[in-house]
PDB file of C-alpha atoms in Angstrom:
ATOM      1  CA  UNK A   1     -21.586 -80.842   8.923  1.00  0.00           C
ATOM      2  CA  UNK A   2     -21.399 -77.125   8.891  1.00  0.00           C
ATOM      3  CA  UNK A   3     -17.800 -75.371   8.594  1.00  0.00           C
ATOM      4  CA  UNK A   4     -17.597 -72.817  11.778  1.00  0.00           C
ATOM      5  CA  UNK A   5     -17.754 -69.242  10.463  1.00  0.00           C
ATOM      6  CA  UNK A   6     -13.859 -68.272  10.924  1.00  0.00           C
ATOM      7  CA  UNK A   7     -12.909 -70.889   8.893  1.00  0.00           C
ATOM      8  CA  UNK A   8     -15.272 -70.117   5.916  1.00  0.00           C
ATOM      9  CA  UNK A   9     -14.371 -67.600   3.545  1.00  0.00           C
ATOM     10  CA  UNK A  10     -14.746 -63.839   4.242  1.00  0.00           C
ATOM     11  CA  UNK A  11     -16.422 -63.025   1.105  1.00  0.00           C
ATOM     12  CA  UNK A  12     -19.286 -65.654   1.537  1.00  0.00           C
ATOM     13  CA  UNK A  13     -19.927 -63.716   4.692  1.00  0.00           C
ATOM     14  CA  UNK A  14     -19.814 -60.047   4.267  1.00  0.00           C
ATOM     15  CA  UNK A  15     -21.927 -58.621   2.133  1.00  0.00           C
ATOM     16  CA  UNK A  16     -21.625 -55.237  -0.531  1.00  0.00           C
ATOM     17  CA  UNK A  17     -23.800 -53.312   1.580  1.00  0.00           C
ATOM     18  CA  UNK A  18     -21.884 -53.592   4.674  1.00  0.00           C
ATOM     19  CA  UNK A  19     -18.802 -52.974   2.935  1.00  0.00           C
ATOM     20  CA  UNK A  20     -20.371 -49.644   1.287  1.00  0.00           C
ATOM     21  CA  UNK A  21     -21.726 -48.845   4.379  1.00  0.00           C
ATOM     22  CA  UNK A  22     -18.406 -49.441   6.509  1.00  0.00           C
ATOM     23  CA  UNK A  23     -15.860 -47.264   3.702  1.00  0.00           C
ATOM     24  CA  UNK A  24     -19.410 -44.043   3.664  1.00  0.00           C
ATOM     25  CA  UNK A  25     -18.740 -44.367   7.523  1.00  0.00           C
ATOM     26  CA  UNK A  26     -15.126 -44.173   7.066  1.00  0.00           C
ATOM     27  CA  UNK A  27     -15.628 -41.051   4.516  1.00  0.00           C
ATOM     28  CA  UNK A  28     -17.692 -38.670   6.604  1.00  0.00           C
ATOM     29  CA  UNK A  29     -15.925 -39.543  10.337  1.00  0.00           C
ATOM     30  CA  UNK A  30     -19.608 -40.026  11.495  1.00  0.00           C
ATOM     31  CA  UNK A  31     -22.002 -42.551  11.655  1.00  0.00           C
ATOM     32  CA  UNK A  32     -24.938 -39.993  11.211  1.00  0.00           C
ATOM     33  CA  UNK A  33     -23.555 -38.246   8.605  1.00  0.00           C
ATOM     34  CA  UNK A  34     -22.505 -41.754   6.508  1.00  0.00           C
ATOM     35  CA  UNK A  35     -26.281 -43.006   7.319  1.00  0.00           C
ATOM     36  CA  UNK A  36     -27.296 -39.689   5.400  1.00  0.00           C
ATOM     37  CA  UNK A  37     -25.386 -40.025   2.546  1.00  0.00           C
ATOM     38  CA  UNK A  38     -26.257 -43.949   2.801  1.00  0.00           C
ATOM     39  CA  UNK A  39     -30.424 -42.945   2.506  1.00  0.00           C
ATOM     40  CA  UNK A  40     -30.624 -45.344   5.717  1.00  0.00           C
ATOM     41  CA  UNK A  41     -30.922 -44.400   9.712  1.00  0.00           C
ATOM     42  CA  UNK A  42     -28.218 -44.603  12.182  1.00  0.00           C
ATOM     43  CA  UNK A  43     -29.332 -47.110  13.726  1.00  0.00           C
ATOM     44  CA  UNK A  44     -29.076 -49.553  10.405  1.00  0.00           C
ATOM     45  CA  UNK A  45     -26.496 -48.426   9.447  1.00  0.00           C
ATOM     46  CA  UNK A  46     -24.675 -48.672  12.550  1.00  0.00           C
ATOM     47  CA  UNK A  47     -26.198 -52.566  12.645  1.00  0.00           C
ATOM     48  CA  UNK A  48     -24.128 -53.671   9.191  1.00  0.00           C
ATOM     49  CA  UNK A  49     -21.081 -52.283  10.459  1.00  0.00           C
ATOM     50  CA  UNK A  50     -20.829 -53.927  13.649  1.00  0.00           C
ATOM     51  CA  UNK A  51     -22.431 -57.358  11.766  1.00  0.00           C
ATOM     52  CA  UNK A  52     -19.140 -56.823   9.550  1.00  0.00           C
ATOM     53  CA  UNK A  53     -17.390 -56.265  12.931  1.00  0.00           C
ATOM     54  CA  UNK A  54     -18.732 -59.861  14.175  1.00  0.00           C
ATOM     55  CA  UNK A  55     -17.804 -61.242  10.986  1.00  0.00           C
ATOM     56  CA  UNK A  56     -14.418 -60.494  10.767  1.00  0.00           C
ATOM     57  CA  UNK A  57     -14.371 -60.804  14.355  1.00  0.00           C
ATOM     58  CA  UNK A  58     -12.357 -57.346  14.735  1.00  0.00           C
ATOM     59  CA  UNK A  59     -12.797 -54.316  15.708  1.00  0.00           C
ATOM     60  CA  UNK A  60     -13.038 -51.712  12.832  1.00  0.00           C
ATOM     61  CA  UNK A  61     -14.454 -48.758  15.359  1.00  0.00           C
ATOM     62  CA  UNK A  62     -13.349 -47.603  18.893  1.00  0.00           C
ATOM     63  CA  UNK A  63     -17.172 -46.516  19.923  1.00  0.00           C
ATOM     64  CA  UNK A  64     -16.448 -43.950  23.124  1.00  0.00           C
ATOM     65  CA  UNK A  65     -18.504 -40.635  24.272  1.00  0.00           C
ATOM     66  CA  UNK A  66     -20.847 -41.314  21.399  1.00  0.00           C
ATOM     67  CA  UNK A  67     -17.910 -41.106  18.482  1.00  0.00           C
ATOM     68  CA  UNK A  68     -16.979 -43.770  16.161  1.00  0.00           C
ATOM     69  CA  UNK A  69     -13.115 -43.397  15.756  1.00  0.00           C
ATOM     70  CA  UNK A  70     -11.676 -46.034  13.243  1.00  0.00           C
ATOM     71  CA  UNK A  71      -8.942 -48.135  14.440  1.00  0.00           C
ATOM     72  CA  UNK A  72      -5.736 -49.178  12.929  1.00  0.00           C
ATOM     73  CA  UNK A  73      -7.435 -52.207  11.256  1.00  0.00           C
ATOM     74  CA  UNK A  74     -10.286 -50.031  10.200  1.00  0.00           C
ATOM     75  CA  UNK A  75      -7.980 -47.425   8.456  1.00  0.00           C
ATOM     76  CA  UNK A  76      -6.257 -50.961   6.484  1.00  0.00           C
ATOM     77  CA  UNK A  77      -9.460 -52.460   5.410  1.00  0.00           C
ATOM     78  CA  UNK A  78     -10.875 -48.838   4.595  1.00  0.00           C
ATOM     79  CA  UNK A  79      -7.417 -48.625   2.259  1.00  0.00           C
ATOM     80  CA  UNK A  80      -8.171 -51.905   0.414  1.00  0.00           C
ATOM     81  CA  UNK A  81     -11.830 -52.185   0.305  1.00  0.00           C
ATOM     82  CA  UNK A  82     -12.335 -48.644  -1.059  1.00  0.00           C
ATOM     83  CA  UNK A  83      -9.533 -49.563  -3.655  1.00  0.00           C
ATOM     84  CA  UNK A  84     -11.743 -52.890  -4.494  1.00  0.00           C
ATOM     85  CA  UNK A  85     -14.797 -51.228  -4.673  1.00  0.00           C
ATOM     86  CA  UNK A  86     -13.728 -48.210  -7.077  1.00  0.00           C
ATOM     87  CA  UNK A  87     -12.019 -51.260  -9.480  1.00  0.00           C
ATOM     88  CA  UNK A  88     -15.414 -53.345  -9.376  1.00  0.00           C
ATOM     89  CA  UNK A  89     -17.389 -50.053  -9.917  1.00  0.00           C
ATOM     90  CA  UNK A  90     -15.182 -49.242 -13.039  1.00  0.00           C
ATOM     91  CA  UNK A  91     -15.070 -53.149 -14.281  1.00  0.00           C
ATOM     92  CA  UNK A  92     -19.474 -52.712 -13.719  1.00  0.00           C
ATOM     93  CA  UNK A  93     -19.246 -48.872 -15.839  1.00  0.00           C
ATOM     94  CA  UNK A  94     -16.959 -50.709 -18.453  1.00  0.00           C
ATOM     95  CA  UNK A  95     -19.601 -54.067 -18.730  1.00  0.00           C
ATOM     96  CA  UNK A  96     -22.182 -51.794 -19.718  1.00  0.00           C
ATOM     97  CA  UNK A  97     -20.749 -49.430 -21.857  1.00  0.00           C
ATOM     98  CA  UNK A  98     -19.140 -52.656 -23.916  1.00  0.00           C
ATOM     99  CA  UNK A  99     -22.869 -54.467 -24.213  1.00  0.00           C
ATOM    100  CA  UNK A 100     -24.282 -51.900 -26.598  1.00  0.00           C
ATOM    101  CA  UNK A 101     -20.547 -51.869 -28.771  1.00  0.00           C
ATOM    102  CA  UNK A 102     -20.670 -53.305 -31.996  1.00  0.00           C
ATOM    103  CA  UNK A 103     -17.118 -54.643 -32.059  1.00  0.00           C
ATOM    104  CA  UNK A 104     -14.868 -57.125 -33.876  1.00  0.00           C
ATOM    105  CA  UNK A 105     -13.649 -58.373 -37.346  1.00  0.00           C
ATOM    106  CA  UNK A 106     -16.250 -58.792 -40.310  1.00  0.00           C
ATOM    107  CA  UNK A 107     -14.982 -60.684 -43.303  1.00  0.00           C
ATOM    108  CA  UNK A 108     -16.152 -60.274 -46.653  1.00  0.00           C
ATOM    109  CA  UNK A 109     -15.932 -61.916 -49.349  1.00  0.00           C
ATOM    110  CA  UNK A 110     -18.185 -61.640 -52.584  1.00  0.00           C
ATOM    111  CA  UNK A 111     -18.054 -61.305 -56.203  1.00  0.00           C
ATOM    112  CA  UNK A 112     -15.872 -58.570 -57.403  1.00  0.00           C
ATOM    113  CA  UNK A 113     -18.711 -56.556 -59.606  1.00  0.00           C
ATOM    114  CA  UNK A 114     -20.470 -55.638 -56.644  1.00  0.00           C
ATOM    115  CA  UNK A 115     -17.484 -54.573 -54.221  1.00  0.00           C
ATOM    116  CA  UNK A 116     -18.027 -50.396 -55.335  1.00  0.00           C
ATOM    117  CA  UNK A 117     -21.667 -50.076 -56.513  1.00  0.00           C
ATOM    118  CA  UNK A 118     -23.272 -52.172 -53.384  1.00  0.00           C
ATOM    119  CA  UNK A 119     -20.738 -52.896 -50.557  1.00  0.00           C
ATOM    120  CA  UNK A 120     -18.767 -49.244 -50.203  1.00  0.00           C
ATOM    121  CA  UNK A 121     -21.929 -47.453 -49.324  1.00  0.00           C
ATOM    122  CA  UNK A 122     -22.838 -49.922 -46.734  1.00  0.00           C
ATOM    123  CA  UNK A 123     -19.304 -50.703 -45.087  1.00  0.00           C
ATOM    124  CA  UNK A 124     -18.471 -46.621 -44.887  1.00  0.00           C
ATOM    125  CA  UNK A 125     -22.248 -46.460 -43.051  1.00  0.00           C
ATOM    126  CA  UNK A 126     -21.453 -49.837 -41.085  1.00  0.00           C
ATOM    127  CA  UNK A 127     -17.921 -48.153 -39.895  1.00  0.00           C
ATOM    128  CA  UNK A 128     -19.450 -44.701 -39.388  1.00  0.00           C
ATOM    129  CA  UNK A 129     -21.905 -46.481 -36.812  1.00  0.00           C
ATOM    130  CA  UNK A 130     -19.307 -48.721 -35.132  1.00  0.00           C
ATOM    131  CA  UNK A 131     -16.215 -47.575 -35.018  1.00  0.00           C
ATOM    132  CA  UNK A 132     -15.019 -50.476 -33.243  1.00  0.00           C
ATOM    133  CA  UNK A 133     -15.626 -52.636 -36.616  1.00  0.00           C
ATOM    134  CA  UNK A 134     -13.347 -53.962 -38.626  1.00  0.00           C
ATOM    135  CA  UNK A 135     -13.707 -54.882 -41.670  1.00  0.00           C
ATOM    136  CA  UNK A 136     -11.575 -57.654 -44.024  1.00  0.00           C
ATOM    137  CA  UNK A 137     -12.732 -57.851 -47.537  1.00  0.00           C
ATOM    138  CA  UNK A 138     -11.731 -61.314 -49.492  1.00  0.00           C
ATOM    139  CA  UNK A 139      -8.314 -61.127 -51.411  1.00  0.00           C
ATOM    140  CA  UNK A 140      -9.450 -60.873 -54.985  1.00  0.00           C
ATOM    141  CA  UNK A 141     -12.224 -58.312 -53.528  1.00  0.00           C
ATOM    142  CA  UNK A 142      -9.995 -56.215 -52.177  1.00  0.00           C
ATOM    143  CA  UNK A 143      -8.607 -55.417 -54.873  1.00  0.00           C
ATOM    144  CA  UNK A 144     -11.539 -53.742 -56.455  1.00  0.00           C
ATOM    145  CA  UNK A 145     -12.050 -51.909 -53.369  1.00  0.00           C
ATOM    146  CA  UNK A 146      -9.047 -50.186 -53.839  1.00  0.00           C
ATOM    147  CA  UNK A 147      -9.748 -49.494 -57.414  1.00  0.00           C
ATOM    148  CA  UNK A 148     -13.102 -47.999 -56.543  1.00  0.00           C
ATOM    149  CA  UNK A 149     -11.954 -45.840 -53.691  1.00  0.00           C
ATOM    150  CA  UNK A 150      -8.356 -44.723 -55.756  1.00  0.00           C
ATOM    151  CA  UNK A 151      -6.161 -46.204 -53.258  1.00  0.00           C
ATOM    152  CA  UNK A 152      -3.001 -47.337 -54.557  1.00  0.00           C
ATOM    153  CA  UNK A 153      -1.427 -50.152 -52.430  1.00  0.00           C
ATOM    154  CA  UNK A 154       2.399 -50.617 -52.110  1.00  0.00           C
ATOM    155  CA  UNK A 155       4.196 -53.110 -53.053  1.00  0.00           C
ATOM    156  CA  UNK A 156       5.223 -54.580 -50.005  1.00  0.00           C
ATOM    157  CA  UNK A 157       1.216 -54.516 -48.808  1.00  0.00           C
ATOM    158  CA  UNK A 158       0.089 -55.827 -52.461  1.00  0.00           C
ATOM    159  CA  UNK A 159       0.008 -59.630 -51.140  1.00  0.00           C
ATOM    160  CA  UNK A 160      -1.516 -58.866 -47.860  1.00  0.00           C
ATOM    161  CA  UNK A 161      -5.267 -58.450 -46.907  1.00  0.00           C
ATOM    162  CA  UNK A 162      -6.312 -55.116 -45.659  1.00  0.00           C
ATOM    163  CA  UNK A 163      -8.709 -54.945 -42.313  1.00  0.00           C
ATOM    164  CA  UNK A 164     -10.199 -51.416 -42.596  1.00  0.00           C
ATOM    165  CA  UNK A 165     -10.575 -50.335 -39.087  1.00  0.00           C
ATOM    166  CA  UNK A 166     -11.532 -46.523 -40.636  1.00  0.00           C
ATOM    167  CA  UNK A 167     -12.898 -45.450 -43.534  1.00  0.00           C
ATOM    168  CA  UNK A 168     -14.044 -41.794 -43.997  1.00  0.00           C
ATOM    169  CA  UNK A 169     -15.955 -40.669 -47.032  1.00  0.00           C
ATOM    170  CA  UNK A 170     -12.561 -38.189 -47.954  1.00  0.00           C
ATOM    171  CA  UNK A 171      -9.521 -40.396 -47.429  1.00  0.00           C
ATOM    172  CA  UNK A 172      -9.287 -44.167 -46.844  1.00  0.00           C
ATOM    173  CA  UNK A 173      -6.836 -46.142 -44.272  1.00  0.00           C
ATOM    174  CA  UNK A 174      -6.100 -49.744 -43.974  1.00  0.00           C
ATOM    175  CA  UNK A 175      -4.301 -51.477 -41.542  1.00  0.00           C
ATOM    176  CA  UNK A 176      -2.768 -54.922 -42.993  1.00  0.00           C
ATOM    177  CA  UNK A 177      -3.139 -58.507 -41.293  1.00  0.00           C
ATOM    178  CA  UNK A 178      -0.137 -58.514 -38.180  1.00  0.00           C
TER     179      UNK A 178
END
């Protein structure tokens, strides 16, 4: 048996589009002028928004003398939808941007005689690259790191492992484990 429609949730209902079309009608004060910005006619537009009207079975525009005016409730949703939308459209901005970050901890561990002659070169280019890398050499490896890039560790970091988070070609930095 189906549920009635009031009873359902909202967001199973309304759709994106009607919500982008309802907070562009809100924004220009005009129907015509939102269905303009919206690359859609009036008379679409104009369809969604009283769909989302029937929906949330209220009134979002007082439609008199050929004006849309927005009514209390339509000024409230406009409030909380447009704050929605510009949080899911930064959340979507940030999604993509983080897909094509190489990001995270690399641990290495390997004999000693290669840590200056092979692995510098390629963890300075790795960290150049992808800043967001960080890299944890072995404990015994470390060491020789340190030796080949004349960086003298204190004493109270000498039993810790380093996670190099930056590593320019004129000064090193490490950050020890938290």
């Amino acid at each position: 048996m189906a549920m009635p429609a009031r009873s359902r949730d909202p967001l199973d209902l309304v759709s994106l589009r009607q919500l982008r079309y309802f907070v562009s009608a809100m924004r220009a004060h005009s129907f015509s002028a939102a269905s303009r910005d919206a690359s859609i006619s009036q008379a679409a537009l104009s369809e969604q928004i009283a769909l989302l009207e029937s929906t949330l079975d209220v009134q979002l525009f007082d439609r008199a003398s050929g004006r849309a005016v927005a009514t209390a409730s339509g000024h409230e949703l406009d409030r909380r939808v447009s704050a929605c939308l510009s949080e899911l459209q930064a959340a979507l901005r940030d999604v993509q941007a983080r897909a094509s970050t190489v990001a995270g901890l690399v641990r290495i561990g390997l004999v000693q005689s290669y840590a200056g002659c092979w692995v510098l070169p390629v963890v300075r280019r790795a960290q150049a690259q992808w800043p967001q890398l960080a890299i944890a050499p072995h404990r015994p490896w470390w060491r020789a790191c340190c030796v080949a890039i004349s960086i003298s560790p204190s004493a109270s970091t000498r039993s810790r492992m380093p996670i190099w988070r930056s590593w320019p070609a004129s000064t090193s930095r490490w950050w020890p484990w938290d």
